[in-house]
Short mmCIF file of C-alpha atoms in Angstrom, two decimals:
data_model
loop_
_atom_site.label_atom_id
_atom_site.label_comp_id
_atom_site.label_asym_id
_atom_site.label_seq_id
_atom_site.Cartn_x
_atom_site.Cartn_y
_atom_site.Cartn_z
CA MET A 17 129.44 162.34 161.02
CA ALA A 18 127.38 159.22 161.70
CA ALA A 19 123.84 158.88 160.36
CA ILE A 20 121.05 159.93 162.71
CA GLY A 21 120.05 156.30 163.37
CA GLU A 22 123.58 155.54 164.47
CA LEU A 23 123.70 158.64 166.65
CA LEU A 24 120.68 157.36 168.60
CA LYS A 25 122.82 154.43 169.76
CA ARG A 26 125.69 156.62 170.96
CA PRO A 27 125.89 157.84 174.55
CA VAL A 28 124.87 161.34 175.59
CA SER A 29 128.52 162.12 176.31
CA GLU A 30 129.30 161.71 172.58
CA VAL A 31 126.15 163.30 171.14
CA ALA A 32 126.00 166.36 173.40
CA PRO A 33 129.09 168.04 171.87
CA LEU A 34 127.50 167.62 168.42
CA VAL A 35 124.30 169.25 169.67
CA ARG A 36 126.24 172.06 171.29
CA SER A 37 128.21 172.77 168.11
CA GLY A 38 125.09 172.70 165.96
CA GLN A 39 126.20 169.66 163.95
CA VAL A 40 123.12 167.82 165.16
CA SER A 41 119.78 169.42 165.91
CA PRO A 42 117.62 168.39 168.87
CA VAL A 43 114.77 168.33 166.34
CA GLU A 44 116.55 165.62 164.34
CA LEU A 45 117.26 163.61 167.49
CA VAL A 46 113.69 163.84 168.74
CA ASP A 47 112.15 163.01 165.35
CA ALA A 48 114.41 159.96 164.98
CA THR A 49 113.69 158.88 168.56
CA LEU A 50 109.94 159.15 168.01
CA GLU A 51 110.24 157.09 164.82
CA THR A 52 112.15 154.42 166.75
CA ILE A 53 109.52 154.35 169.46
CA GLU A 54 106.73 154.05 166.90
CA ARG A 55 108.51 151.19 165.15
CA LEU A 56 109.36 149.20 168.28
CA GLU A 57 106.39 149.86 170.52
CA PRO A 58 104.30 146.97 169.10
CA LYS A 59 107.10 144.59 170.10
CA ILE A 60 108.40 146.12 173.33
CA ASN A 61 105.42 148.02 174.83
CA ALA A 62 107.78 150.24 176.81
CA HIS A 63 105.54 153.32 176.89
CA ILE A 64 102.27 154.31 178.49
CA THR A 65 102.29 157.81 177.02
CA VAL A 66 104.40 159.09 174.12
CA LEU A 67 104.72 162.88 174.18
CA ALA A 68 105.32 163.37 170.47
CA ASP A 69 103.82 166.83 169.94
CA GLN A 70 105.20 168.29 173.15
CA ALA A 71 108.63 166.76 172.56
CA ARG A 72 108.81 168.27 169.06
CA LEU A 73 107.94 171.70 170.45
CA GLU A 74 110.53 171.36 173.21
CA ALA A 75 113.13 170.24 170.66
CA LYS A 76 112.49 173.31 168.49
CA SER A 77 112.78 175.50 171.56
CA ALA A 78 116.06 173.83 172.52
CA GLU A 79 117.35 174.28 168.98
CA ARG A 80 116.57 178.01 169.09
CA SER A 81 118.20 178.40 172.49
CA ILE A 82 121.38 176.64 171.43
CA GLN A 83 121.57 178.60 168.18
CA GLY A 84 121.12 181.73 170.26
CA GLY A 85 124.10 180.85 172.44
CA ARG A 86 122.10 179.75 175.45
CA TYR A 87 123.45 176.22 175.85
CA LEU A 88 122.38 174.72 179.18
CA GLY A 89 124.70 171.71 179.35
CA PRO A 90 125.07 168.13 178.14
CA LEU A 91 121.39 167.20 178.51
CA HIS A 92 120.19 170.18 176.47
CA GLY A 93 118.12 168.95 173.54
CA ILE A 94 118.64 165.29 174.49
CA PRO A 95 115.55 162.99 174.37
CA LEU A 96 114.96 161.37 177.76
CA GLY A 97 112.13 159.31 179.25
CA ILE A 98 110.41 159.06 182.61
CA LYS A 99 108.97 156.10 184.49
CA ASP A 100 105.23 156.73 184.74
CA LEU A 101 105.44 156.81 188.52
CA LEU A 102 106.88 160.35 188.40
CA MET A 103 104.39 163.18 188.15
CA THR A 104 104.37 165.40 185.09
CA GLN A 105 102.36 168.60 185.10
CA GLY A 106 99.33 168.42 182.84
CA ILE A 107 100.36 164.99 181.59
CA LEU A 108 98.74 161.69 182.52
CA THR A 109 100.64 159.93 185.31
CA THR A 110 99.23 156.46 185.81
CA GLY A 111 101.69 154.73 188.10
CA GLY A 112 101.03 151.84 185.75
CA SER A 113 97.73 151.31 187.54
CA GLY A 114 94.10 151.38 186.59
CA ALA A 115 93.56 153.16 189.89
CA TYR A 116 95.48 156.18 188.53
CA ALA A 117 94.42 155.82 184.90
CA ASP A 118 92.85 159.29 184.89
CA PHE A 119 95.37 161.08 187.13
CA VAL A 120 96.75 164.31 185.63
CA PRO A 121 98.97 166.04 188.22
CA ASP A 122 99.28 169.79 188.47
CA ILE A 123 102.97 169.54 189.37
CA ASP A 124 106.17 168.13 187.96
CA ALA A 125 108.20 165.87 190.22
CA THR A 126 111.34 167.69 191.36
CA THR A 127 113.48 165.31 189.29
CA VAL A 128 111.41 166.11 186.19
CA THR A 129 111.73 169.84 186.88
CA LYS A 130 115.48 169.45 187.17
CA LEU A 131 115.76 167.54 183.90
CA ARG A 132 113.70 170.23 182.18
CA GLN A 133 115.92 172.94 183.71
CA ALA A 134 118.91 171.07 182.25
CA GLY A 135 117.26 171.36 178.84
CA ALA A 136 116.28 167.72 178.38
CA VAL A 137 113.37 166.86 176.08
CA ILE A 138 110.93 164.41 177.69
CA VAL A 139 109.71 162.07 174.96
CA GLY A 140 107.67 159.57 176.94
CA LYS A 141 106.26 158.12 180.14
CA HIS A 142 107.33 154.52 180.55
CA ASN A 143 105.50 151.32 181.33
CA LEU A 144 106.23 149.76 184.73
CA HIS A 145 105.11 147.03 187.07
CA GLU A 146 101.96 148.45 188.62
CA LEU A 147 102.84 151.05 191.28
CA GLY A 148 106.41 149.77 191.24
CA MET A 149 105.28 146.71 193.14
CA GLY A 150 106.81 143.78 191.28
CA ALA A 151 109.62 142.34 189.21
CA THR A 152 108.03 141.23 185.95
CA ASN A 153 106.55 144.39 184.40
CA ASP A 154 103.67 142.19 183.24
CA ASN A 155 101.27 145.09 183.63
CA PHE A 156 97.62 144.24 184.26
CA THR A 157 96.23 147.48 182.77
CA PHE A 158 98.76 148.48 180.12
CA GLY A 159 100.11 145.10 179.03
CA ALA A 160 103.43 143.36 179.49
CA CYS A 161 106.66 145.12 178.61
CA HIS A 162 109.10 142.81 176.82
CA ASN A 163 112.83 142.30 177.20
CA PRO A 164 114.43 143.54 173.96
CA TRP A 165 117.07 140.78 174.11
CA GLN A 166 114.46 138.00 174.24
CA LEU A 167 110.91 139.19 173.70
CA GLY A 168 109.36 136.36 175.71
CA TYR A 169 111.36 137.34 178.80
CA ILE A 170 110.79 140.01 181.43
CA PRO A 171 112.69 143.31 181.14
CA GLY A 172 112.86 143.35 184.94
CA GLY A 173 110.85 145.61 187.14
CA SER A 174 109.58 147.73 188.18
CA SER A 175 111.21 150.28 185.84
CA GLY A 176 111.12 147.78 182.98
CA GLY A 177 109.71 150.15 180.37
CA THR A 178 112.46 152.65 181.07
CA ALA A 179 115.21 150.05 180.70
CA ALA A 180 113.67 148.56 177.55
CA ALA A 181 113.31 152.03 176.01
CA VAL A 182 116.89 153.03 176.84
CA ALA A 183 118.29 149.75 175.49
CA THR A 184 116.43 150.18 172.18
CA SER A 185 117.17 153.90 171.59
CA GLY A 186 113.66 154.98 172.59
CA CYS A 187 115.52 157.61 174.61
CA TYR A 188 119.12 158.27 175.66
CA GLY A 189 118.38 157.77 179.32
CA GLY A 190 115.51 157.62 181.75
CA LEU A 191 114.53 158.03 185.35
CA GLY A 192 113.52 154.95 187.30
CA THR A 193 112.70 154.33 190.92
CA ASP A 194 114.29 151.72 193.17
CA THR A 195 112.61 150.39 196.32
CA GLY A 196 113.96 146.85 196.28
CA ALA A 197 115.73 146.61 192.92
CA SER A 198 113.74 148.62 190.42
CA VAL A 199 116.48 150.70 188.83
CA ARG A 200 119.20 148.05 188.96
CA MET A 201 117.13 144.94 188.15
CA PRO A 202 115.71 146.18 184.82
CA ALA A 203 119.07 147.68 183.90
CA ALA A 204 120.60 144.25 184.57
CA CYS A 205 117.93 142.38 182.61
CA CYS A 206 118.30 144.73 179.63
CA GLY A 207 122.13 144.89 179.61
CA ILE A 208 122.51 148.57 180.49
CA VAL A 209 123.48 150.80 183.45
CA GLY A 210 121.31 151.58 186.47
CA LEU A 211 122.45 153.89 189.26
CA MET A 212 120.67 154.02 192.60
CA PRO A 213 121.93 157.08 194.49
CA THR A 214 122.20 157.34 198.27
CA TYR A 215 118.88 157.71 200.10
CA GLY A 216 118.61 161.48 200.54
CA ARG A 217 120.71 162.41 197.51
CA VAL A 218 117.81 162.83 195.07
CA SER A 219 114.42 164.35 195.86
CA ARG A 220 111.43 162.03 195.70
CA TYR A 221 108.90 164.88 195.71
CA GLY A 222 106.25 164.22 193.07
CA CYS A 223 106.86 160.48 192.90
CA ILE A 224 103.88 158.19 193.55
CA ALA A 225 105.35 156.44 196.56
CA LEU A 226 105.72 152.71 196.95
CA ALA A 227 107.49 152.74 200.34
CA TRP A 228 108.68 156.10 201.60
CA SER A 229 111.66 154.92 203.59
CA LEU A 230 112.95 152.71 200.78
CA ASP A 231 112.19 154.66 197.59
CA HIS A 232 115.09 156.04 195.55
CA ILE A 233 115.04 157.75 192.14
CA GLY A 234 117.95 157.10 189.80
CA PRO A 235 119.09 157.17 186.17
CA ILE A 236 119.00 154.27 183.73
CA THR A 237 121.40 154.79 180.83
CA ARG A 238 123.60 152.97 178.35
CA THR A 239 126.91 154.12 179.85
CA VAL A 240 128.28 155.01 183.26
CA THR A 241 129.22 158.54 182.19
CA ASP A 242 125.66 159.15 181.03
CA ALA A 243 124.38 158.00 184.44
CA ALA A 244 126.77 160.47 186.05
CA LEU A 245 125.53 163.25 183.75
CA MET A 246 121.92 162.55 184.69
CA LEU A 247 122.78 162.35 188.38
CA ASN A 248 124.49 165.73 188.07
CA ALA A 249 121.15 167.14 186.91
CA ILE A 250 118.85 165.57 189.51
CA ALA A 251 120.93 165.41 192.71
CA GLY A 252 120.65 167.87 195.55
CA TYR A 253 118.71 169.12 198.52
CA ASP A 254 115.01 169.83 198.01
CA PRO A 255 112.97 171.63 200.67
CA LEU A 256 109.94 169.76 199.32
CA ASP A 257 111.45 166.40 200.37
CA ALA A 258 112.50 166.35 204.02
CA THR A 259 114.61 163.24 203.50
CA THR A 260 117.02 164.97 201.12
CA ARG A 261 120.34 165.92 202.70
CA ASN A 262 121.84 169.37 202.35
CA VAL A 263 125.31 168.15 201.43
CA PRO A 264 127.49 169.29 198.52
CA VAL A 265 126.81 167.71 195.13
CA PRO A 266 130.03 167.06 193.21
CA ASP A 267 130.36 166.82 189.45
CA TYR A 268 130.06 163.06 189.09
CA THR A 269 131.91 163.07 185.79
CA HIS A 270 134.94 164.71 187.39
CA GLY A 271 137.75 162.16 187.59
CA ILE A 272 135.50 159.40 186.33
CA ASP A 273 138.23 158.19 183.95
CA ARG A 274 141.06 158.13 186.48
CA GLY A 275 141.05 154.36 186.85
CA ILE A 276 141.04 152.20 189.96
CA ASP A 277 144.69 151.42 190.67
CA GLY A 278 144.86 150.58 194.37
CA MET A 279 141.11 150.69 194.96
CA ARG A 280 139.99 148.19 197.60
CA VAL A 281 137.12 146.07 196.32
CA GLY A 282 135.20 144.06 198.89
CA ILE A 283 134.14 140.54 197.94
CA PRO A 284 131.41 139.17 200.23
CA THR A 285 132.20 135.79 201.74
CA ASN A 286 128.54 135.07 202.52
CA TYR A 287 125.03 135.69 201.13
CA TYR A 288 126.07 136.86 197.66
CA ASN A 289 127.64 133.49 196.85
CA GLU A 290 124.54 131.49 197.75
CA LYS A 291 121.95 130.34 195.18
CA VAL A 292 123.51 131.96 192.11
CA HIS A 293 122.97 130.84 188.50
CA PRO A 294 126.30 129.30 187.42
CA GLU A 295 126.64 131.49 184.32
CA VAL A 296 126.00 134.58 186.42
CA ALA A 297 128.61 133.49 188.94
CA ALA A 298 131.14 132.84 186.17
CA ALA A 299 130.56 136.18 184.43
CA VAL A 300 130.81 138.14 187.67
CA GLN A 301 133.98 136.28 188.67
CA THR A 302 135.51 137.22 185.31
CA ALA A 303 134.48 140.84 185.91
CA VAL A 304 136.14 140.79 189.32
CA ASP A 305 139.28 139.36 187.70
CA ASN A 306 139.13 142.27 185.25
CA LEU A 307 138.97 144.72 188.14
CA VAL A 308 142.14 143.15 189.54
CA GLU A 309 143.85 143.54 186.16
CA LEU A 310 142.87 147.20 186.31
CA GLY A 311 144.66 147.58 189.64
CA ALA A 312 141.98 146.83 192.23
CA VAL A 313 142.92 145.06 195.45
CA LEU A 314 140.41 142.43 196.58
CA VAL A 315 139.42 142.22 200.25
CA ASP A 316 137.12 139.58 201.72
CA VAL A 317 134.21 141.08 203.63
CA SER A 318 131.54 139.49 205.80
CA LEU A 319 127.96 140.79 205.75
CA PRO A 320 126.07 139.27 208.70
CA GLN A 321 122.30 139.66 209.01
CA LEU A 322 121.71 139.90 205.25
CA GLU A 323 119.81 136.63 205.35
CA HIS A 324 116.98 138.63 206.95
CA ALA A 325 117.00 141.39 204.31
CA PHE A 326 114.13 140.04 202.21
CA THR A 327 111.88 139.63 205.25
CA ALA A 328 112.63 143.19 206.40
CA GLU A 329 112.19 144.56 202.89
CA ILE A 330 108.78 142.95 202.37
CA THR A 331 107.53 143.86 205.85
CA ILE A 332 108.51 147.52 205.52
CA GLY A 333 107.57 147.76 201.84
CA PHE A 334 104.13 146.18 202.15
CA ALA A 335 103.24 148.18 205.28
CA GLU A 336 104.31 151.53 203.85
CA ALA A 337 102.62 150.81 200.51
CA ALA A 338 99.38 149.85 202.25
CA ALA A 339 99.46 153.09 204.23
CA TYR A 340 100.15 155.20 201.13
CA HIS A 341 97.44 153.60 198.98
CA GLU A 342 94.92 153.03 201.77
CA GLN A 343 92.32 155.54 200.67
CA ARG A 344 92.40 154.81 196.94
CA LEU A 345 92.41 151.07 197.57
CA ARG A 346 89.24 151.40 199.60
CA GLU A 347 87.57 153.64 197.02
CA ARG A 348 88.34 151.63 193.89
CA PRO A 349 89.85 148.20 194.73
CA GLU A 350 88.66 146.72 191.44
CA ASP A 351 91.01 149.05 189.52
CA TYR A 352 94.13 147.36 190.92
CA ASP A 353 95.90 144.36 189.45
CA PRO A 354 94.59 141.46 191.59
CA ASP A 355 98.15 140.48 192.56
CA VAL A 356 99.10 144.05 193.51
CA ARG A 357 95.85 144.37 195.41
CA VAL A 358 96.71 141.24 197.40
CA ALA A 359 100.11 142.74 198.26
CA LEU A 360 98.47 145.97 199.43
CA GLU A 361 95.87 144.07 201.42
CA ALA A 362 98.70 142.01 202.91
CA GLY A 363 100.31 145.25 204.06
CA GLU A 364 97.20 145.95 206.13
CA MET A 365 97.93 142.77 208.10
CA ILE A 366 101.39 143.87 209.23
CA SER A 367 101.31 145.09 212.81
CA ALA A 368 103.22 148.02 214.24
CA THR A 369 105.47 145.63 216.13
CA ASN A 370 106.16 143.66 212.92
CA TYR A 371 107.06 146.91 211.18
CA LEU A 372 109.32 148.15 213.95
CA LYS A 373 111.08 144.82 214.23
CA ALA A 374 111.77 144.98 210.52
CA GLN A 375 113.21 148.47 210.97
CA LYS A 376 115.45 147.12 213.73
CA ILE A 377 116.69 144.41 211.38
CA ARG A 378 117.32 147.17 208.89
CA THR A 379 119.54 148.94 211.42
CA LEU A 380 121.54 145.74 211.88
CA ILE A 381 121.96 145.44 208.10
CA LYS A 382 123.13 149.05 207.90
CA HIS A 383 125.64 148.31 210.66
CA SER A 384 126.80 145.22 208.80
CA PHE A 385 127.54 147.26 205.68
CA ARG A 386 129.18 150.01 207.73
CA MET A 387 131.60 147.54 209.27
CA ALA A 388 132.41 146.06 205.86
CA MET A 389 132.93 149.47 204.26
CA GLU A 390 135.57 150.37 206.85
CA SER A 391 138.07 148.16 205.03
CA VAL A 392 137.02 148.69 201.41
CA ASP A 393 136.10 151.44 198.94
CA VAL A 394 133.40 149.50 197.09
CA ILE A 395 131.78 146.07 197.35
CA ALA A 396 131.33 143.97 194.19
CA THR A 397 128.48 141.46 193.81
CA PRO A 398 126.23 140.08 191.11
CA THR A 399 123.30 142.49 190.60
CA LEU A 400 120.91 139.56 190.27
CA PRO A 401 121.40 135.88 191.13
CA SER A 402 119.64 134.91 187.89
CA PRO A 403 119.35 136.24 184.36
CA SER A 404 115.91 137.36 183.16
CA VAL A 405 113.16 134.74 183.16
CA PRO A 406 110.22 134.02 180.81
CA ILE A 407 107.27 136.35 181.40
CA GLU A 408 104.92 133.63 182.65
CA GLN A 409 107.49 131.94 184.89
CA GLU A 410 106.70 132.15 188.62
CA GLN A 411 109.56 130.16 190.16
CA VAL A 412 113.33 130.00 189.68
CA LEU A 413 115.21 126.77 190.32
CA PHE A 414 118.45 126.80 192.34
CA ASP A 415 120.08 123.44 193.08
CA GLY A 416 116.72 121.70 192.74
CA GLN A 417 114.94 124.15 195.05
CA GLU A 418 112.25 126.50 193.78
CA GLU A 419 112.26 130.17 194.70
CA ASP A 420 109.61 132.79 193.94
CA VAL A 421 110.69 135.09 191.07
CA LEU A 422 110.26 138.25 193.15
CA ARG A 423 112.49 136.91 195.92
CA THR A 424 115.12 135.85 193.40
CA MET A 425 115.12 139.13 191.55
CA ILE A 426 115.46 141.41 194.58
CA ARG A 427 117.56 139.19 196.85
CA PHE A 428 120.91 140.82 195.98
CA THR A 429 119.65 144.39 195.60
CA CYS A 430 117.15 144.95 198.42
CA PRO A 431 119.79 144.94 201.18
CA ILE A 432 121.11 148.16 199.65
CA ASP A 433 117.67 149.79 199.60
CA LEU A 434 117.52 148.97 203.30
CA SER A 435 121.00 150.35 204.01
CA GLY A 436 120.44 153.39 201.78
CA GLN A 437 123.91 153.30 200.23
CA PRO A 438 124.50 154.03 196.54
CA ALA A 439 124.90 151.13 194.09
CA ILE A 440 125.37 150.81 190.37
CA ALA A 441 124.54 147.94 188.01
CA ILE A 442 126.68 147.54 184.89
CA PRO A 443 126.61 144.90 182.16
CA CYS A 444 129.32 142.23 182.48
CA GLY A 445 128.41 139.53 180.00
CA PHE A 446 125.74 137.28 178.52
CA THR A 447 124.47 133.79 179.18
CA THR A 448 124.55 131.16 176.47
CA GLU A 449 120.87 132.02 175.87
CA GLY A 450 121.89 135.59 175.05
CA LEU A 451 120.56 137.18 178.24
CA PRO A 452 122.57 139.95 179.93
CA VAL A 453 124.45 139.49 183.20
CA SER A 454 125.23 142.41 185.51
CA LEU A 455 127.82 143.43 188.08
CA GLN A 456 126.74 145.48 191.10
CA LEU A 457 129.12 147.91 192.82
CA ILE A 458 128.08 149.24 196.22
CA GLY A 459 129.59 152.38 197.76
CA ARG A 460 129.57 154.49 200.89
CA PRO A 461 126.74 156.93 201.58
CA PHE A 462 126.97 160.04 199.38
CA ASP A 463 130.03 158.64 197.61
CA GLU A 464 128.48 157.95 194.22
CA SER A 465 131.67 159.29 192.64
CA THR A 466 133.71 156.27 193.68
CA ILE A 467 131.24 153.67 192.35
CA CYS A 468 130.93 155.62 189.11
CA ARG A 469 134.71 155.70 188.79
CA ALA A 470 135.02 151.97 189.43
CA ALA A 471 132.16 151.18 187.06
CA ARG A 472 133.62 153.43 184.38
CA ALA A 473 137.03 151.77 184.69
CA TYR A 474 135.44 148.37 184.13
CA GLU A 475 133.27 149.68 181.29
CA SER A 476 136.20 151.32 179.50
CA ALA A 477 138.06 148.01 179.57
CA THR A 478 135.23 145.91 178.21
CA ASP A 479 132.78 145.97 175.32
CA TRP A 480 129.53 144.91 176.98
CA HIS A 481 128.09 148.42 177.02
CA THR A 482 128.46 148.67 173.25
CA MET A 483 126.24 145.65 172.65
CA LEU A 484 122.64 146.63 172.05
CA PRO A 485 119.69 144.38 171.20
CA GLU A 486 118.54 144.02 167.60
CA VAL A 487 114.75 144.10 167.74
CA MET B 19 101.49 129.70 210.10
CA THR B 20 100.46 132.77 212.12
CA LEU B 21 97.85 133.99 209.68
CA THR B 22 94.96 131.88 208.42
CA PRO B 23 92.45 133.00 205.76
CA GLU B 24 89.82 133.14 208.50
CA GLY B 25 92.11 135.27 210.63
CA VAL B 26 92.70 137.61 207.72
CA LYS B 27 88.97 137.99 207.07
CA GLN B 28 88.31 138.70 210.73
CA ALA B 29 91.19 141.19 210.96
CA PHE B 30 89.94 142.96 207.87
CA ALA B 31 86.46 143.27 209.27
CA GLU B 32 87.81 144.65 212.55
CA ARG B 33 90.73 146.82 211.41
CA VAL B 34 89.87 147.85 207.87
CA GLY B 35 86.11 147.79 208.12
CA ARG B 36 85.31 146.04 204.88
CA PRO B 37 84.98 142.44 203.77
CA ILE B 38 87.35 140.60 201.47
CA THR B 39 86.68 137.49 199.44
CA ASP B 40 87.83 134.02 200.45
CA ASP B 41 90.24 133.98 197.51
CA VAL B 42 91.90 137.27 198.48
CA ALA B 43 92.02 136.22 202.15
CA GLN B 44 93.81 133.00 201.17
CA LYS B 45 96.35 134.86 199.04
CA VAL B 46 96.95 137.49 201.73
CA ALA B 47 97.46 134.79 204.34
CA ASP B 48 99.88 132.95 202.05
CA SER B 49 101.93 136.03 201.17
CA VAL B 50 102.21 137.89 204.43
CA GLY B 51 101.85 134.90 206.76
CA GLU B 52 105.20 133.50 205.68
CA VAL B 53 106.87 136.90 206.08
CA ILE B 54 105.50 137.38 209.59
CA ASP B 55 106.55 133.86 210.53
CA ASP B 56 110.06 134.59 209.25
CA LEU B 57 110.10 137.81 211.21
CA ASN B 58 109.04 136.09 214.40
CA ALA B 59 111.67 133.40 213.94
CA ILE B 60 114.54 135.90 213.99
CA ASP B 61 116.52 135.89 217.22
CA PRO B 62 115.57 139.14 218.98
CA ALA B 63 118.65 139.20 221.24
CA PRO B 64 120.93 141.17 218.86
CA MET B 65 118.16 143.76 218.49
CA PHE B 66 117.61 144.47 222.18
CA LEU B 67 119.58 147.72 222.19
CA ILE B 68 118.92 148.60 218.55
CA GLU B 69 116.60 151.46 217.68
CA PRO B 70 114.83 151.61 214.32
CA ASN B 71 116.91 154.00 212.30
CA ILE B 72 116.97 155.06 208.69
CA VAL B 73 119.51 157.82 209.22
CA PHE B 74 123.18 157.15 208.57
CA ASP B 75 125.38 156.64 211.62
CA ALA B 76 127.10 159.92 212.45
CA SER B 77 130.45 158.16 212.53
CA TYR B 78 129.95 156.80 209.01
CA PRO B 79 132.23 158.76 206.70
CA GLU B 80 130.13 160.28 203.95
CA GLY B 81 130.65 162.22 200.78
CA GLU B 82 132.92 162.17 197.79
CA GLY B 83 136.16 160.39 198.47
CA SER B 84 135.03 159.38 201.97
CA SER B 85 136.41 155.94 201.36
CA GLY B 86 139.86 157.49 201.62
CA TRP B 87 140.60 156.33 198.13
CA GLN B 88 141.97 159.38 196.33
CA ARG B 89 144.69 157.95 194.17
CA SER B 90 144.62 158.65 190.46
CA GLY B 91 145.75 155.32 189.13
CA SER B 92 146.94 154.32 185.72
CA SER B 93 144.58 152.59 183.33
CA SER B 94 147.41 151.23 181.25
CA SER B 95 146.29 147.65 181.83
CA ALA B 96 142.78 148.45 180.69
CA GLN B 97 143.16 147.15 177.16
CA SER B 98 144.35 143.75 178.31
CA VAL B 99 140.92 142.75 179.52
CA LYS B 100 139.07 143.90 176.47
#
C-alpha cells in the first residue's frame, strides 16, 4: 500500500475502500492532512480556521465506528473542508469578512450537517473573497490566498481557499458556493474539478447569502467521481430552504463510467468564442476533439441574449447582496473591505425597475439555453476565457482591449448561474506559463448525472487530473 | 452616465439615510453607473411579454437522463487520446 503522503493525493474513490477495510485509519489521514496544512499554510493561506483538535476527535470516532462495523459510506473518515461562508455550529464563521469576524453560529448549514451524517471529518474553514463577492481571493481581513501552481497568481474566487486546499491535499474535497463563478472559477484556476448543481438541488440553508436567487453550493474535488460522491451526500430537498426541489436524487456515481458514445455535445457559435486567450481556446478545442474521439457528436448551438448576462448578473447580484447585508453594513461599515463595501453601496443604487429588468433578461437567457438544450445533451465551453492572473492585476488584455478582471473571470460562467442549470469545470491542459486551463460542461436542469458522465469520460481518457502542484 | 457622484450622495441621503464620502460616491457611481447604463441600452421589445422568472419552464425536461441520452457507449477509444 502507498505511503500516507501518497494516499493524500489519491481520490476519495480510491482511499475510501482502504478506510472501509481498515487498511488505513481516518486518524492517519487526518493527522497527515493537518501536517500538510501546517506546512503549506504560510505559502498558500487557504484557511481561516483549522479545526485540528475537533478533527482528531472526529477521526477517532470514525475509526471506532468503522471498526465496530458501522461504516457510513465513502465519505466516512475522509478529511474535507468548508468554505467559510457556510455556518458551522459553535465554530467561527467569518464569511471572509471583518464584519463577521466574531460570528459563531448556533447551527450547521444543511450541507455541513449532511457531510457530517455521511461521516466526513471537517478539517478546516477556508479562505475566500470577502462574502463571496469577488474573483481574486485577495482578502482584506485574512490576507490573500495564493494559487498553488504559481504563488503570485490568484487561485480564483470566491472559493479560492477551498480550491487551493483541495489541490494541495489540505483536504480531499470541499464545499464552495457559486453565484457567478465561485465553484468553477477557482477549480479552473487551480486545475481541479468544480461542480455547480442545479439551482434547487442542494440546500443553501445556513449559508451566508451573497445573492439568494443566484447562490449555489457545490463540491470542489480532484476528480469527477469524487464530486459525484460529495453531491450524493449533499443533494436533496430541505424544508429549511424553500428553493430546494422535492425531486428524486439519483446515485451520481451510477453509470458514470459508461462513456459518451453518441452523446450530443453542443458547441456555441457565439459568445463563448469571443475574447478568449489563444492558449485557452487551443486547449479547449483539443478537449472537444477528444470528446469526438470518445464518441461524442458535435452540434452547433446558438445562445442569443448572452451578451447581456454580465449586466443582469451584476444588477441582480449587487441588489440582492445589498438587501442581505443592509443592516450589518449600516452598523459597522468600516469592517468591510473598501472594495466590497463599494459593491454593497452600489447595490443600494439599483432601483426596483433595474432589478426586474435584469430578471426579465435572465428569463430570456434561460429560454436561450432551453432552446439550445433541445438538440443536445450537454454544451461544452471554456470555463474561463483566461488563465489565472497575477494577484495585483486589475485588467486583462484581449486583442488590445482591456477588460476588468471580474468581468473576464465570470463572463463564461455567470450565464449558468442565471439559468440555474448544472455545470462542471474539469482540467483540460496548461498554458506555457504552467497555469491550468479548464473545460466547462453544461447540462439540463436536475441532470447532473449526464455532465458527470461526460466529464468522467474525458477525465478517464486524459491525465490532467493526475497533475498536482508541487508547492 | 446615469449616475454621478453627486447623484449617488443625494440618493444615499434620501434613500439610505446616511452620508457617504466623496471617494465612495465616485466609486459607486463608476461601478453601478455603467451597469445601469448597459441595462437601459438593452432593447426592451423582446421583454414585453416576459415575466421575471427563476423557476424552470414546466415544459423543460428535467431529471436524470432527461436529455434522452441513455445509451451505454463503448470507451474503447479512450486510450487513444491519452
